[in-house]
Amino acid sequence: MLEFNVDKITIPLKQHVGGPCQPIVNVGDHVKRGQLVATPNGLGANIHTSLSGVVESVDEMNIVVKLDKEQSDDYVKLEPTDDHLQRIKDAGIVGVGGAGFPTGIKLSAQIPGGYVIANAAECEPVLGHNVRYMEEHPEELVRGLKYILKLTGAKEGYIAIKTKYRKALLALGKACKNEPNISIKILPNMYPAGDERVIVRETLGVILKPGQLPLEANAIISNVETIKRIVEAIELDKPLIDKDITVGGRVHNPDIFMNVPIGLPISVFIEKAGGYINPHGEIVRGGPFTGRPAKEDEPINKTTGGLLVAMPYPQEREKVGILICECGAQEERLRQIADGMGAEVVSVQMCKRMKPDKNGRLRCELPGICPGQAEKVLTMKKDGAKAVIAGTCQDWTNTVTGVAPRLGVKVYHSTDHVLRATDHHLYRSYKSLELHNNK
């Protein structure tokens, strides 16, 4: 187990789509690693403690556990059952790639003749824990796909992955060699290749409308680490209590940490990565495109995939326009970035692909295929913007960056301050990005 120097953990009661879970422990109770401590109150997933100790406090959103001095990798095993779907529900597994939807509900769908697709895109730049897992345990991923095929009645399993992950591709190819119903499908080396509608489009040739789910293409998609946790639940009777994360950016020793206890504070991983490099900016929980700012004392949870320490925001105290896209940063995040830059937002525009779905939520019509944004840039300039902050996908380099500079408008992307802290290219020149993404 990872060594750490904290005396308590915080277990969030909402680590999933749905409302907070209902605690089933009380202050003063001694709990063991793997013990069930909260159950869903409606849509949600079971929550177990990842470490042993005494419950110090319980409220509507968190359980705090004061840790025992001695910890063990051992855990309280799940109740015996031959029902694999029930085992997944008992384990509290959710989409750990970020979505957080309860996996037991997703896999209750029957898709005879359909497709189960492992999302192996490792979509966000900088993150690398899914690739590490595929390189080291390809057979386990294949076993997980076979479990899901049996549960859902699907006929074929695909592993959707980018060509730039060559070592993982080779390992997976060997693991799939004698599996007639499982094969590899290639995704483009771009963001957002891991979007479910992009995966369906690239692997099945089906274009889903905004708001449509993969089920409408007779498919189910599951993140690579989610499948890993399914295998652990079925084969090891293990609940979802550990997480794989990538720590990077302005730290001395960027690293990947596998199977770390959920609930540990972010500060533990900053320390394990050698501490901060100064100057540094905010901690981003998640990836550069869709991550959110976080604090050191916040706990990692079931959907935490990245902890990236950014550069400080550039101080551009001027009027800016923000360009919103479903594929990347939304309005709230873009306004946070503008505030961090000391800028004044004078214009708010949405990508031309943004259309309302059946529930009225604005969604991208064709994720990853960005249309011309000249009209939007012109509007922002007319509104007084001296710069644009875009939250759009990688393909924006063919649009905003081709127009704004010619109009005397500076260009920033929502990922800039994170990517400047790494060796990854900024999203500007499409050709240079193409070369970078194929390294």
CSV table of N, CA, C and O in Angstrom, one decimal, residues 197-279:
chain,number,residue,atom,x,y,z
A,197,ARG,N,-19.9,9.6,-28.1
A,197,ARG,CA,-20.4,9.7,-29.5
A,197,ARG,C,-19.3,9.6,-30.5
A,197,ARG,O,-19.5,9.2,-31.7
A,198,VAL,N,-18.1,10.1,-30.2
A,198,VAL,CA,-17.0,10.0,-31.1
A,198,VAL,C,-16.6,8.5,-31.2
A,198,VAL,O,-16.4,8.0,-32.3
A,199,ILE,N,-16.6,7.8,-30.1
A,199,ILE,CA,-16.3,6.3,-30.2
A,199,ILE,C,-17.3,5.6,-31.0
A,199,ILE,O,-16.9,4.7,-31.8
A,200,VAL,N,-18.6,5.8,-30.9
A,200,VAL,CA,-19.6,5.2,-31.7
A,200,VAL,C,-19.4,5.5,-33.1
A,200,VAL,O,-19.5,4.6,-34.0
A,201,ARG,N,-19.1,6.8,-33.4
A,201,ARG,CA,-18.9,7.2,-34.8
A,201,ARG,C,-17.7,6.5,-35.4
A,201,ARG,O,-17.8,6.1,-36.6
A,202,GLU,N,-16.6,6.5,-34.7
A,202,GLU,CA,-15.4,5.9,-35.2
A,202,GLU,C,-15.3,4.4,-35.3
A,202,GLU,O,-14.7,3.8,-36.2
A,203,THR,N,-16.0,3.7,-34.4
A,203,THR,CA,-15.9,2.3,-34.3
A,203,THR,C,-17.1,1.6,-35.1
A,203,THR,O,-16.9,0.5,-35.7
A,204,LEU,N,-18.3,2.2,-35.0
A,204,LEU,CA,-19.5,1.6,-35.6
A,204,LEU,C,-20.0,2.3,-36.8
A,204,LEU,O,-20.9,1.8,-37.5
A,205,GLY,N,-19.5,3.5,-37.1
A,205,GLY,CA,-19.9,4.3,-38.2
A,205,GLY,C,-21.3,4.8,-38.0
A,205,GLY,O,-22.0,5.2,-39.0
A,206,VAL,N,-21.8,5.0,-36.8
A,206,VAL,CA,-23.1,5.5,-36.5
A,206,VAL,C,-22.9,6.9,-35.9
A,206,VAL,O,-22.2,7.1,-34.9
A,207,ILE,N,-23.7,7.9,-36.4
A,207,ILE,CA,-23.6,9.2,-35.9
A,207,ILE,C,-24.8,9.4,-35.0
A,207,ILE,O,-26.0,9.4,-35.4
A,208,LEU,N,-24.6,9.6,-33.7
A,208,LEU,CA,-25.6,9.8,-32.7
A,208,LEU,C,-25.9,11.3,-32.6
A,208,LEU,O,-25.1,12.1,-32.7
A,209,LYS,N,-27.2,11.6,-32.5
A,209,LYS,CA,-27.6,13.0,-32.3
A,209,LYS,C,-27.3,13.4,-30.9
A,209,LYS,O,-27.2,12.6,-30.0
A,210,PRO,N,-27.3,14.7,-30.7
A,210,PRO,CA,-27.1,15.2,-29.3
A,210,PRO,C,-28.1,14.7,-28.4
A,210,PRO,O,-29.3,14.7,-28.7
A,211,GLY,N,-27.6,14.1,-27.3
A,211,GLY,CA,-28.5,13.6,-26.3
A,211,GLY,C,-28.8,12.1,-26.4
A,211,GLY,O,-29.2,11.4,-25.5
A,212,GLN,N,-28.4,11.5,-27.6
A,212,GLN,CA,-28.6,10.1,-27.8
A,212,GLN,C,-27.4,9.3,-27.1
A,212,GLN,O,-26.3,9.8,-27.1
A,213,LEU,N,-27.8,8.2,-26.5
A,213,LEU,CA,-26.8,7.4,-25.8
A,213,LEU,C,-26.3,6.2,-26.7
A,213,LEU,O,-27.0,5.9,-27.7
A,214,PRO,N,-25.1,5.6,-26.4
A,214,PRO,CA,-24.7,4.5,-27.2
A,214,PRO,C,-25.7,3.4,-27.4
A,214,PRO,O,-25.6,2.6,-28.4
A,215,LEU,N,-26.5,3.2,-26.4
A,215,LEU,CA,-27.6,2.2,-26.5
A,215,LEU,C,-28.4,2.3,-27.7
A,215,LEU,O,-28.9,1.2,-28.3
A,216,GLU,N,-28.5,3.5,-28.2
A,216,GLU,CA,-29.3,3.6,-29.5
A,216,GLU,C,-28.6,3.2,-30.7
A,216,GLU,O,-29.1,3.1,-31.8
A,217,ALA,N,-27.3,2.9,-30.5
A,217,ALA,CA,-26.5,2.2,-31.6
A,217,ALA,C,-26.2,0.7,-31.2
A,217,ALA,O,-25.4,0.1,-31.7
A,218,ASN,N,-27.0,0.2,-30.2
A,218,ASN,CA,-26.9,-1.1,-29.7
A,218,ASN,C,-25.5,-1.4,-29.1
A,218,ASN,O,-24.9,-2.4,-29.4
A,219,ALA,N,-25.0,-0.4,-28.4
A,219,ALA,CA,-23.7,-0.5,-27.8
A,219,ALA,C,-23.7,0.0,-26.4
A,219,ALA,O,-24.5,0.8,-26.0
A,220,ILE,N,-22.7,-0.5,-25.7
A,220,ILE,CA,-22.4,-0.1,-24.3
A,220,ILE,C,-20.9,0.2,-24.2
A,220,ILE,O,-20.1,-0.6,-24.7
A,221,ILE,N,-20.5,1.4,-23.7
A,221,ILE,CA,-19.1,1.8,-23.6
A,221,ILE,C,-18.8,1.9,-22.1
A,221,ILE,O,-19.5,2.5,-21.3
A,222,SER,N,-17.6,1.4,-21.8
A,222,SER,CA,-17.1,1.4,-20.4
A,222,SER,C,-15.6,1.8,-20.4
A,222,SER,O,-14.8,1.3,-21.2
A,223,ASN,N,-15.3,2.7,-19.5
A,223,ASN,CA,-13.9,3.1,-19.4
A,223,ASN,C,-13.0,1.9,-18.9
A,223,ASN,O,-13.4,1.0,-18.2
A,224,VAL,N,-11.7,2.0,-19.4
A,224,VAL,CA,-10.8,0.9,-19.1
A,224,VAL,C,-10.7,0.6,-17.6
A,224,VAL,O,-10.7,-0.5,-17.1
A,225,GLU,N,-10.5,1.7,-16.8
A,225,GLU,CA,-10.4,1.4,-15.3
A,225,GLU,C,-11.7,0.9,-14.7
A,225,GLU,O,-11.6,0.1,-13.8
A,226,THR,N,-12.8,1.3,-15.2
A,226,THR,CA,-14.1,0.8,-14.7
A,226,THR,C,-14.1,-0.7,-15.0
A,226,THR,O,-14.5,-1.5,-14.1
A,227,ILE,N,-13.6,-1.2,-16.1
A,227,ILE,CA,-13.6,-2.6,-16.4
A,227,ILE,C,-12.6,-3.3,-15.5
A,227,ILE,O,-12.8,-4.4,-15.0
A,228,LYS,N,-11.5,-2.6,-15.2
A,228,LYS,CA,-10.5,-3.2,-14.2
A,228,LYS,C,-11.2,-3.4,-12.9
A,228,LYS,O,-11.0,-4.5,-12.2
A,229,ARG,N,-12.0,-2.4,-12.4
A,229,ARG,CA,-12.7,-2.6,-11.1
A,229,ARG,C,-13.8,-3.7,-11.2
A,229,ARG,O,-14.1,-4.3,-10.1
A,230,ILE,N,-14.4,-3.9,-12.3
A,230,ILE,CA,-15.4,-5.0,-12.5
A,230,ILE,C,-14.7,-6.3,-12.3
A,230,ILE,O,-15.2,-7.2,-11.6
A,231,VAL,N,-13.5,-6.5,-12.9
A,231,VAL,CA,-12.8,-7.7,-12.7
A,231,VAL,C,-12.4,-7.9,-11.3
A,231,VAL,O,-12.5,-9.1,-10.7
A,232,GLU,N,-12.0,-6.9,-10.6
A,232,GLU,CA,-11.6,-7.0,-9.1
A,232,GLU,C,-12.8,-7.5,-8.3
A,232,GLU,O,-12.7,-8.3,-7.4
A,233,ALA,N,-14.0,-6.9,-8.6
A,233,ALA,CA,-15.2,-7.3,-7.9
A,233,ALA,C,-15.6,-8.7,-8.1
A,233,ALA,O,-15.9,-9.4,-7.2
A,234,ILE,N,-15.5,-9.2,-9.3
A,234,ILE,CA,-15.9,-10.5,-9.7
A,234,ILE,C,-14.9,-11.6,-9.2
A,234,ILE,O,-15.3,-12.6,-8.7
A,235,GLU,N,-13.6,-11.3,-9.5
A,235,GLU,CA,-12.6,-12.3,-9.2
A,235,GLU,C,-12.0,-12.2,-7.8
A,235,GLU,O,-11.5,-13.2,-7.3
A,236,LEU,N,-12.0,-11.0,-7.2
A,236,LEU,CA,-11.3,-10.8,-5.9
A,236,LEU,C,-12.3,-10.4,-4.8
A,236,LEU,O,-11.9,-10.2,-3.7
A,237,ASP,N,-13.6,-10.3,-5.1
A,237,ASP,CA,-14.6,-9.9,-4.1
A,237,ASP,C,-14.3,-8.6,-3.5
A,237,ASP,O,-14.5,-8.3,-2.4
A,238,LYS,N,-13.7,-7.7,-4.4
A,238,LYS,CA,-13.2,-6.4,-3.9
A,238,LYS,C,-14.2,-5.3,-4.2
A,238,LYS,O,-14.5,-5.1,-5.4
A,239,PRO,N,-14.6,-4.5,-3.2
A,239,PRO,CA,-15.4,-3.3,-3.5
A,239,PRO,C,-14.5,-2.2,-4.2
A,239,PRO,O,-13.2,-2.3,-4.1
A,240,LEU,N,-15.1,-1.1,-4.7
A,240,LEU,CA,-14.4,0.0,-5.3
A,240,LEU,C,-13.9,0.9,-4.2
A,240,LEU,O,-14.6,1.7,-3.6
A,241,ILE,N,-12.6,0.7,-3.8
A,241,ILE,CA,-12.0,1.4,-2.7
A,241,ILE,C,-10.7,2.1,-3.1
A,241,ILE,O,-10.1,2.9,-2.3
A,242,ASP,N,-10.2,1.7,-4.2
A,242,ASP,CA,-8.9,2.2,-4.7
A,242,ASP,C,-9.0,2.9,-6.0
A,242,ASP,O,-10.0,2.6,-6.8
A,243,LYS,N,-8.1,3.7,-6.4
A,243,LYS,CA,-8.2,4.5,-7.6
A,243,LYS,C,-6.8,4.6,-8.3
A,243,LYS,O,-5.8,4.7,-7.5
A,244,ASP,N,-6.7,4.7,-9.6
A,244,ASP,CA,-5.5,5.0,-10.3
A,244,ASP,C,-5.5,6.5,-10.7
A,244,ASP,O,-6.6,7.0,-11.2
A,245,ILE,N,-4.4,7.2,-10.5
A,245,ILE,CA,-4.4,8.6,-10.8
A,245,ILE,C,-3.0,9.0,-11.4
A,245,ILE,O,-2.0,8.3,-11.2
A,246,THR,N,-3.1,10.0,-12.2
A,246,THR,CA,-1.9,10.7,-12.8
A,246,THR,C,-1.6,12.0,-12.1
A,246,THR,O,-2.5,12.8,-12.0
A,247,VAL,N,-0.4,12.2,-11.6
A,247,VAL,CA,0.0,13.5,-11.0
A,247,VAL,C,1.0,14.1,-11.9
A,247,VAL,O,2.0,13.5,-12.2
A,248,GLY,N,0.8,15.4,-12.3
A,248,GLY,CA,1.7,16.0,-13.2
A,248,GLY,C,1.7,17.5,-13.1
A,248,GLY,O,1.1,18.1,-12.2
A,249,GLY,N,2.4,18.1,-14.1
A,249,GLY,CA,2.5,19.6,-14.1
A,249,GLY,C,3.6,20.1,-13.2
A,249,GLY,O,4.7,19.5,-13.3
A,250,ARG,N,3.4,21.1,-12.5
A,250,ARG,CA,4.4,21.8,-11.7
A,250,ARG,C,4.7,21.1,-10.4
A,250,ARG,O,4.6,21.7,-9.3
A,251,VAL,N,5.2,19.9,-10.5
A,251,VAL,CA,5.7,19.1,-9.4
A,251,VAL,C,7.0,18.5,-9.8
A,251,VAL,O,7.3,18.4,-11.0
A,252,HIS,N,7.9,18.2,-8.9
A,252,HIS,CA,9.2,17.8,-9.2
A,252,HIS,C,9.3,16.4,-9.9
A,252,HIS,O,10.2,16.2,-10.7
A,253,ASN,N,8.4,15.5,-9.5
A,253,ASN,CA,8.5,14.2,-10.0
A,253,ASN,C,7.1,13.7,-10.4
A,253,ASN,O,6.5,12.9,-9.7
A,254,PRO,N,6.6,14.1,-11.6
A,254,PRO,CA,5.3,13.7,-12.1
A,254,PRO,C,5.3,12.2,-12.1
A,254,PRO,O,6.3,11.5,-12.5
A,255,ASP,N,4.2,11.6,-11.8
A,255,ASP,CA,4.1,10.1,-11.6
A,255,ASP,C,2.7,9.6,-11.8
A,255,ASP,O,1.8,10.4,-11.8
A,256,ILE,N,2.6,8.3,-12.0
A,256,ILE,CA,1.3,7.6,-12.0
A,256,ILE,C,1.3,6.7,-10.7
A,256,ILE,O,2.2,6.0,-10.4
A,257,PHE,N,0.2,6.8,-10.1
A,257,PHE,CA,-0.1,6.1,-8.8
A,257,PHE,C,-1.2,5.1,-9.0
A,257,PHE,O,-2.3,5.6,-9.3
A,258,MET,N,-0.9,3.9,-8.9
A,258,MET,CA,-2.0,2.8,-9.1
A,258,MET,C,-2.5,2.3,-7.8
A,258,MET,O,-1.8,2.1,-6.8
A,259,ASN,N,-3.8,2.2,-7.7
A,259,ASN,CA,-4.5,1.5,-6.6
A,259,ASN,C,-4.2,2.2,-5.3
A,259,ASN,O,-3.8,1.7,-4.3
A,260,VAL,N,-4.5,3.5,-5.2
A,260,VAL,CA,-4.4,4.3,-4.0
A,260,VAL,C,-5.7,4.5,-3.3
A,260,VAL,O,-6.8,4.5,-4.0
A,261,PRO,N,-5.8,4.5,-2.0
A,261,PRO,CA,-7.0,4.5,-1.3
A,261,PRO,C,-7.8,5.8,-1.6
A,261,PRO,O,-7.3,6.9,-1.5
A,262,ILE,N,-9.1,5.6,-1.9
A,262,ILE,CA,-10.0,6.7,-2.1
A,262,ILE,C,-10.2,7.4,-0.7
A,262,ILE,O,-10.3,6.8,0.3
A,263,GLY,N,-10.2,8.7,-0.8
A,263,GLY,CA,-10.5,9.5,0.5
A,263,GLY,C,-9.2,10.2,1.0
A,263,GLY,O,-9.3,11.1,1.8
A,264,LEU,N,-8.0,9.7,0.5
A,264,LEU,CA,-6.8,10.4,0.9
A,264,LEU,C,-6.8,11.9,0.4
A,264,LEU,O,-7.3,12.1,-0.8
A,265,PRO,N,-6.3,12.8,1.1
A,265,PRO,CA,-6.3,14.2,0.6
A,265,PRO,C,-5.3,14.4,-0.6
A,265,PRO,O,-4.3,13.7,-0.7
A,266,ILE,N,-5.6,15.3,-1.5
A,266,ILE,CA,-4.8,15.6,-2.6
A,266,ILE,C,-3.3,15.9,-2.2
A,266,ILE,O,-2.4,15.6,-2.9
A,267,SER,N,-3.1,16.5,-1.0
A,267,SER,CA,-1.8,16.9,-0.6
A,267,SER,C,-0.9,15.7,-0.5
A,267,SER,O,0.4,15.9,-0.7
A,268,VAL,N,-1.4,14.5,-0.2
A,268,VAL,CA,-0.5,13.3,-0.2
A,268,VAL,C,0.2,13.1,-1.5
A,268,VAL,O,1.4,12.8,-1.6
A,269,PHE,N,-0.6,13.3,-2.6
A,269,PHE,CA,0.0,13.0,-3.9
A,269,PHE,C,0.9,14.1,-4.4
A,269,PHE,O,1.8,13.8,-5.2
A,270,ILE,N,0.6,15.3,-4.0
A,270,ILE,CA,1.6,16.4,-4.3
A,270,ILE,C,2.9,16.1,-3.7
A,270,ILE,O,4.0,16.3,-4.3
A,271,GLU,N,2.8,15.7,-2.4
A,271,GLU,CA,4.1,15.4,-1.7
A,271,GLU,C,4.8,14.2,-2.3
A,271,GLU,O,6.0,14.2,-2.5
A,272,LYS,N,4.0,13.1,-2.7
A,272,LYS,CA,4.6,12.0,-3.3
A,272,LYS,C,5.3,12.3,-4.6
A,272,LYS,O,6.2,11.6,-5.1
A,273,ALA,N,4.8,13.3,-5.3
A,273,ALA,CA,5.3,13.7,-6.6
A,273,ALA,C,6.5,14.7,-6.4
A,273,ALA,O,6.9,15.4,-7.4
A,274,GLY,N,7.0,14.8,-5.2
A,274,GLY,CA,8.1,15.7,-5.0
A,274,GLY,C,7.9,17.1,-4.6
A,274,GLY,O,8.8,17.9,-4.4
A,275,GLY,N,6.6,17.5,-4.4
A,275,GLY,CA,6.2,18.8,-4.0
A,275,GLY,C,6.2,19.7,-5.2
A,275,GLY,O,6.5,19.4,-6.4
A,276,TYR,N,5.8,21.0,-4.9
A,276,TYR,CA,5.6,22.0,-6.0
A,276,TYR,C,6.9,22.5,-6.6
A,276,TYR,O,7.9,22.6,-5.9
A,277,ILE,N,6.8,22.8,-7.9
A,277,ILE,CA,7.8,23.7,-8.5
A,277,ILE,C,7.3,25.1,-8.5
A,277,ILE,O,6.1,25.3,-9.0
A,278,ASN,N,8.0,26.0,-8.0
A,278,ASN,CA,7.5,27.4,-8.1
A,278,ASN,C,8.1,28.2,-9.3
A,278,ASN,O,9.2,27.9,-9.7
A,279,PRO,N,7.3,29.1,-9.9
A,279,PRO,CA,6.0,29.4,-9.5
A,279,PRO,C,5.0,28.3,-9.9
A,279,PRO,O,5.2,27.6,-10.9
